[in-house]
XYZ file of C-alpha atoms in Angstrom:
343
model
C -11.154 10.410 -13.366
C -8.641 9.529 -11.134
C -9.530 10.926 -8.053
C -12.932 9.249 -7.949
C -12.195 5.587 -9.407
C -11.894 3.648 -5.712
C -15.292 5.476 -4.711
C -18.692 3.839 -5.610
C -20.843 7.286 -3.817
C -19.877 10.282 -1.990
C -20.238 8.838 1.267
C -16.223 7.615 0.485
C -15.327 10.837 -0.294
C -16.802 12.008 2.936
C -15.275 9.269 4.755
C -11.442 10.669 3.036
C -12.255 14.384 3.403
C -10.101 14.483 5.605
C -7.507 11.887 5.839
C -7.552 12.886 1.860
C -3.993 11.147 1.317
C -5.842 8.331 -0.645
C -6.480 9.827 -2.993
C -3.313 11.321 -4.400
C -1.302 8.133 -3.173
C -3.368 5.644 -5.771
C -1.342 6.826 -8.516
C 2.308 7.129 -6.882
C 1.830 3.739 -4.813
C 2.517 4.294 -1.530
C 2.852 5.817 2.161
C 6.246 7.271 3.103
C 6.572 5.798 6.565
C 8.725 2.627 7.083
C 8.402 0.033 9.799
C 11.323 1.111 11.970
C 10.040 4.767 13.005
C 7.923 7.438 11.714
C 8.954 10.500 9.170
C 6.963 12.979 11.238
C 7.798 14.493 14.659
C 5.608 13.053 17.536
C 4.230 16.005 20.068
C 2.397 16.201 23.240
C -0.399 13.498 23.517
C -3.613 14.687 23.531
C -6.000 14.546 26.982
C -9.409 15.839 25.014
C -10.958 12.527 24.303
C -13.141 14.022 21.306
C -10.174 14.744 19.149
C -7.893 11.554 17.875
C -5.167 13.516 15.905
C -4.109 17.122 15.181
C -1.024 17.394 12.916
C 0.308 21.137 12.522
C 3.009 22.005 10.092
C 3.984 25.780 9.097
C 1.269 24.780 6.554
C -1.326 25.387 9.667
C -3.154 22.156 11.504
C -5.534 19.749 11.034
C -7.985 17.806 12.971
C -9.259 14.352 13.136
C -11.906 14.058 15.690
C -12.468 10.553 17.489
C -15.720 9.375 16.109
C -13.937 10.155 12.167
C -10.741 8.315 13.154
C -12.691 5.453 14.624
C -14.723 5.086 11.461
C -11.549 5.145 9.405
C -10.431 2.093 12.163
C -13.605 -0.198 11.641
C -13.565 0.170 7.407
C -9.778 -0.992 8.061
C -10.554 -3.995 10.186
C -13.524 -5.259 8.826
C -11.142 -6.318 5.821
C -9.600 -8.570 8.080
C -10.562 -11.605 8.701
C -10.530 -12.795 13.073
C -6.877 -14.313 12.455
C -5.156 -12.042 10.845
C -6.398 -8.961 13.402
C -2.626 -9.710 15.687
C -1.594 -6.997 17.681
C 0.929 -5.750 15.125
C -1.542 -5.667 12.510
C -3.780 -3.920 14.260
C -1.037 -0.931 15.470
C 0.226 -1.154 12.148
C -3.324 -0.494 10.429
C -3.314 2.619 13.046
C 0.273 3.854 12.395
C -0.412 3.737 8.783
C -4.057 6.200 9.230
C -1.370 8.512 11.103
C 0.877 8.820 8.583
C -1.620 9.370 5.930
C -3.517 11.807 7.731
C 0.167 13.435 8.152
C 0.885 13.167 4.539
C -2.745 14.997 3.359
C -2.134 17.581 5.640
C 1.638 18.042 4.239
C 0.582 17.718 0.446
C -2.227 20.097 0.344
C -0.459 22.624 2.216
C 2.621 22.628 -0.144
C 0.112 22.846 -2.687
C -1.498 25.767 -1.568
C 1.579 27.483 -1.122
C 2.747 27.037 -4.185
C -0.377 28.571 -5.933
C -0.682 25.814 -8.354
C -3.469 26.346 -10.624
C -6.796 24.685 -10.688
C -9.155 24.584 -13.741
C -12.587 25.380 -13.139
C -13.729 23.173 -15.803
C -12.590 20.319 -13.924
C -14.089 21.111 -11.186
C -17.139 20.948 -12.538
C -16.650 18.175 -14.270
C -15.558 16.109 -10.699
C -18.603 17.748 -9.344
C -21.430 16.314 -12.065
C -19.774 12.662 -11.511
C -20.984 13.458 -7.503
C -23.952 14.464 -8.312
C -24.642 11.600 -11.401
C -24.274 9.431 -8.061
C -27.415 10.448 -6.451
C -30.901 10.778 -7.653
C -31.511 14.106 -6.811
C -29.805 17.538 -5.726
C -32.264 17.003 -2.559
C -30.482 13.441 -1.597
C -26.740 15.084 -2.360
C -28.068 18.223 -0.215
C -28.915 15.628 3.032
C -25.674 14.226 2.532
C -23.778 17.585 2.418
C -25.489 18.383 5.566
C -25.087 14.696 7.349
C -21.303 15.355 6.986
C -21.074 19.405 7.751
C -20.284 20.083 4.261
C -21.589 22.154 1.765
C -21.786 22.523 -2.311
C -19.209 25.516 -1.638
C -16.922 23.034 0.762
C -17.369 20.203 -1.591
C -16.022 22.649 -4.514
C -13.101 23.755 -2.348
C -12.562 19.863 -1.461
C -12.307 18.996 -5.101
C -10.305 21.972 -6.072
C -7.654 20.794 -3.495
C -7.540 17.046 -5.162
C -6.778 18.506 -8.189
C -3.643 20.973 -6.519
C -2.531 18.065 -4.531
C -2.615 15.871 -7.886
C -0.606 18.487 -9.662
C 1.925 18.116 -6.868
C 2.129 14.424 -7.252
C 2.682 14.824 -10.632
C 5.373 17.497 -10.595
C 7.271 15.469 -7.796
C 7.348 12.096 -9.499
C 8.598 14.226 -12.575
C 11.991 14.232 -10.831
C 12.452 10.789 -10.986
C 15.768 10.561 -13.493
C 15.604 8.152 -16.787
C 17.326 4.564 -16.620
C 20.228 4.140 -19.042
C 20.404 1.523 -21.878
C 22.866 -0.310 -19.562
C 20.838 -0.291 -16.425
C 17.621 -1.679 -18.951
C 19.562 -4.422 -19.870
C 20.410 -5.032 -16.137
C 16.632 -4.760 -14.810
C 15.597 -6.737 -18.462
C 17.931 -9.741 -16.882
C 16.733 -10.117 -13.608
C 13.039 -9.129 -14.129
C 12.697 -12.599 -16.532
C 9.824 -14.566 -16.349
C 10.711 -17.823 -14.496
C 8.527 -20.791 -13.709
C 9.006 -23.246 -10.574
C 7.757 -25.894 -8.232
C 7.322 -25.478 -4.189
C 6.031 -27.164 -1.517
C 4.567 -25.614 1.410
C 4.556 -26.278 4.630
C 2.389 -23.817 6.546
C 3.432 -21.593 9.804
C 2.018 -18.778 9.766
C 3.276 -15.646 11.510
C 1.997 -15.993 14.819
C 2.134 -20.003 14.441
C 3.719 -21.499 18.086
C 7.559 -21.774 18.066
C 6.724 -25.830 17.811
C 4.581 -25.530 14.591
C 7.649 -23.392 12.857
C 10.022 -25.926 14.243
C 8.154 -28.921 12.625
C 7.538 -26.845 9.412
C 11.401 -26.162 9.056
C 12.387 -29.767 9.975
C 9.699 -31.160 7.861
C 10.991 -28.851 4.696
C 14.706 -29.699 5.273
C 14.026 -33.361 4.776
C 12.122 -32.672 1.866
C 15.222 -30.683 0.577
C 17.477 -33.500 1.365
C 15.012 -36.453 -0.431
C 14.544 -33.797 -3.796
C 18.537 -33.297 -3.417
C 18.713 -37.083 -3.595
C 16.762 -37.620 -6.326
C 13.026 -37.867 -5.621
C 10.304 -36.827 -7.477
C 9.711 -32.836 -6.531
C 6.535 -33.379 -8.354
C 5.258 -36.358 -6.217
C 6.726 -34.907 -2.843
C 4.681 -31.586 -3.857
C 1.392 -33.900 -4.114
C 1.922 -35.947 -0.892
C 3.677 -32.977 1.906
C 2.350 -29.581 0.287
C -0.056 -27.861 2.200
C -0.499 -25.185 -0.502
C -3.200 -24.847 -3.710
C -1.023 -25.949 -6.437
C 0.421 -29.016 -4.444
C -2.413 -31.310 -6.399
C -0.378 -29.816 -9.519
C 2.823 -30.903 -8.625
C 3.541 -27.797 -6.888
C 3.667 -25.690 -10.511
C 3.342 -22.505 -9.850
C 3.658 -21.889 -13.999
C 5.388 -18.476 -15.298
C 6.018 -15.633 -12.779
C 7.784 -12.529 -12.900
C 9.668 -11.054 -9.143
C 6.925 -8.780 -8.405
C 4.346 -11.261 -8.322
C 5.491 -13.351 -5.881
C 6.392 -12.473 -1.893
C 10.275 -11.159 -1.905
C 11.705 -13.931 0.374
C 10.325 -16.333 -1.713
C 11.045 -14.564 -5.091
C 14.651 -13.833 -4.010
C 15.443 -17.455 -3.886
C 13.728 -18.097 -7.074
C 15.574 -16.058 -9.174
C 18.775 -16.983 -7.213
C 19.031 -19.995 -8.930
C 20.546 -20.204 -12.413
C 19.356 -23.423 -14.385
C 16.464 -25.364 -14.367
C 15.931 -28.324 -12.184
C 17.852 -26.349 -9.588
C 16.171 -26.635 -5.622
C 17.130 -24.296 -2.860
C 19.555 -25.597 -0.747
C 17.342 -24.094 2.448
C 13.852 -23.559 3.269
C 12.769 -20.107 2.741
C 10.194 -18.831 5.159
C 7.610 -16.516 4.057
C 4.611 -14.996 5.983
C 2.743 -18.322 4.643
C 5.024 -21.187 6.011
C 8.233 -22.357 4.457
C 8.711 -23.777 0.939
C 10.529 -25.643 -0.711
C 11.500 -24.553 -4.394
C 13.095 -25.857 -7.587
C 13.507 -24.050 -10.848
C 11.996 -25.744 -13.292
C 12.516 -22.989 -16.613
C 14.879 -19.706 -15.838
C 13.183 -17.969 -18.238
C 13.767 -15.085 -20.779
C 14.971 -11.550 -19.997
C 11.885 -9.372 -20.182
C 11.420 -7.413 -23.038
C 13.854 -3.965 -23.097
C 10.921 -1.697 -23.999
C 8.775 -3.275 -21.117
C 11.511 -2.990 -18.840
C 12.485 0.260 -19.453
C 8.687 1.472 -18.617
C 8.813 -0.438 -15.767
C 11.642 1.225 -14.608
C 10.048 4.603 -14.816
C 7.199 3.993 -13.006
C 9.000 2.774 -10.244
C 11.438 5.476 -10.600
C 8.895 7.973 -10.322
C 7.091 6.135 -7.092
C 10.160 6.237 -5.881
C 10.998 9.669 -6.327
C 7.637 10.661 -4.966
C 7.874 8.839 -1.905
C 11.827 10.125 -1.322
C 10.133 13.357 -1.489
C 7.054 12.770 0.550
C 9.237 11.359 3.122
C 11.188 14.680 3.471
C 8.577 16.640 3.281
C 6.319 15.057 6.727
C 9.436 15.217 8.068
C 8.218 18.813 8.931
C 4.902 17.716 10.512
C 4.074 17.434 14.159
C 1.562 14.763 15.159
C -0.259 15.059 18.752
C -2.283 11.675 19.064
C -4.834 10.736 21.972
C -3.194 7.451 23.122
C -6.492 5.681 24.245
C -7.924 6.418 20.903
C -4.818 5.676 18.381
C -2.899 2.995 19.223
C 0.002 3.403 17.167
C 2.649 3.136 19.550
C 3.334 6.575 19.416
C 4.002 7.213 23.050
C 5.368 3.476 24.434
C 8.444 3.652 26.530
């Protein structure tokens, strides 16, 4: 069921044919590219203005014509609301389609080279869900054709899902188990805290004078909850976030659920009533926090699953990594701009 859980028709599928990474990255969590350079080796750009991307590995090459990658662009953007569409968010959205398209094109041909084994059943079974989507064989027929695809590509489609998914699988199996000592560890500082902030907001491409201000304004703040005042009342006059007209409670949290510059000062401090000595700037603004219950370790059993899964994400995206390593992207610059070619 996997496979098909983020799709609501086929046209999705179509739209992922062939970027395909998607699909087997929804269960492991993530690309393997980082922000400081890319895993793959960057070729000769490409002058045919038809064709966006061709990635060729010893695995063979793929394409990803123009009109496809521009499609893949506009679903991406149109998520964004006007502000948040910056420069780097935009060449970010594009180096991430890059290195996903990279990624498919690594994973199924691994796959295929290692012969895994497909069951026809589920195959079939994939294939009735597509078809349960549409009213008649007629209507999936048009939209075969619409997309250059057939019953027999759509089979072959599926059956690579399931390799690649088999490969996911068998990677993230490496992933090595945590020891009672390191549960304890994780069990400590994975607790469930609860704490106050106030936020002043400066966003990420807020003028140099707005972050000034913010940071000024949140120092004094510091300094008056240092001295004694209220945090509670200070939250409800200055804060410029949603829970300032509770005090600035943000109730029980664990690490993950909050942004990591703001849940790394959390959790760095020890007792309750405890307010960070700086402002800690996030991607919202800066805040201002106190501790207001350090919490409980998290329970061992809970921890120690945890632990696994992100073990095995982990271990599938060391692997991943290594892997794209051996691919070699050719990009049309005026089509992806991903920064691939900037001096």
């Amino acid at each position: 069921m996997r496979m098909f859980r983020s799709f609501r028709s086929l046209r999705w599928l179509f739209c992922f044919a062939v970027v395909a990474s998607a699909l087997f990255l929804s269960g492991c969590g993530g690309s393997s590219g980082n922000e400081d350079g890319v895993s793959y080796q960057v070729g000769e750009p490409l002058s045919d203005s038809t064709l966006a991307l061709v990635v060729s590995s010893e695995y063979g090459s793929d394409t990803l014509t123009t009109g496809q990658y521009r499609r893949q662009t506009k679903m991406r953007m149109q998520r964004l609301s006007p502000d948040q569409r910056s420069t780097d968010t935009v060449q970010a959205i594009h180096r991430n389609l890059v290195q996903r398209f990279a990624e498919g094109h690594m994973m199924r041909g691994r796959a295929r080279a290692e012969d895994l084994p497909v069951d026809s059943a589920q195959v079939n079974r994939r294939l009735k869900q597509i078809r349960s989507k549409y009213q008649s064989e007629a209507q999936l027929q048009k939209q075969l054709a619409q997309n250059n695809m057939t019953m027999d590509s759509l089979r072959t489609l599926i059956a690579e899902r399931l390799q690649t998914q088999q490969l996911q699988q068998q990677m993230a199996d490496n992933a090595e188990a945590p020891s009672d000592a390191e549960v304890e560890e994780y069990s400590a500082q994975n607790r469930r805290i609860r704490a106050q902030h106030i936020l002043l907001r400066a966003g990420q491409d807020a003028p140099q004078s707005k972050v000034d201000s913010a940071r000024q304004a949140a120092t004094a703040l510091i300094d008056s909850a240092q001295a004694g005042a209220d945090f509670a009342a200070l939250a409800r006059r200055h804060s410029e976030g949603p829970s300032g007209s509770q005090g600035g409670d943000l109730g029980f949290f664990t690490r993950d659920q909050m942004v990591d510059p703001f849940a790394e000062a959390a959790y760095a401090l020890a007792d309750s009533g405890d307010i960070a000595s700086e402002p800690v700037r996030t991607r919202f603004g800066f805040h201002v926090i106190r501790l207001t219950n350090a919490g409980e370790p998290m329970d061992t059993s809970k921890a120690r699953k945890q632990m696994m899964q992100e073990r095995r994400k982990q271990a599938f995206n060391d692997q991943l990594a290594s892997l794209v390593e051996g691919a070699t992207v050719r990009a049309h610059p005026d089509v992806v701009d991903a920064g691939l070619y900037e001096e």
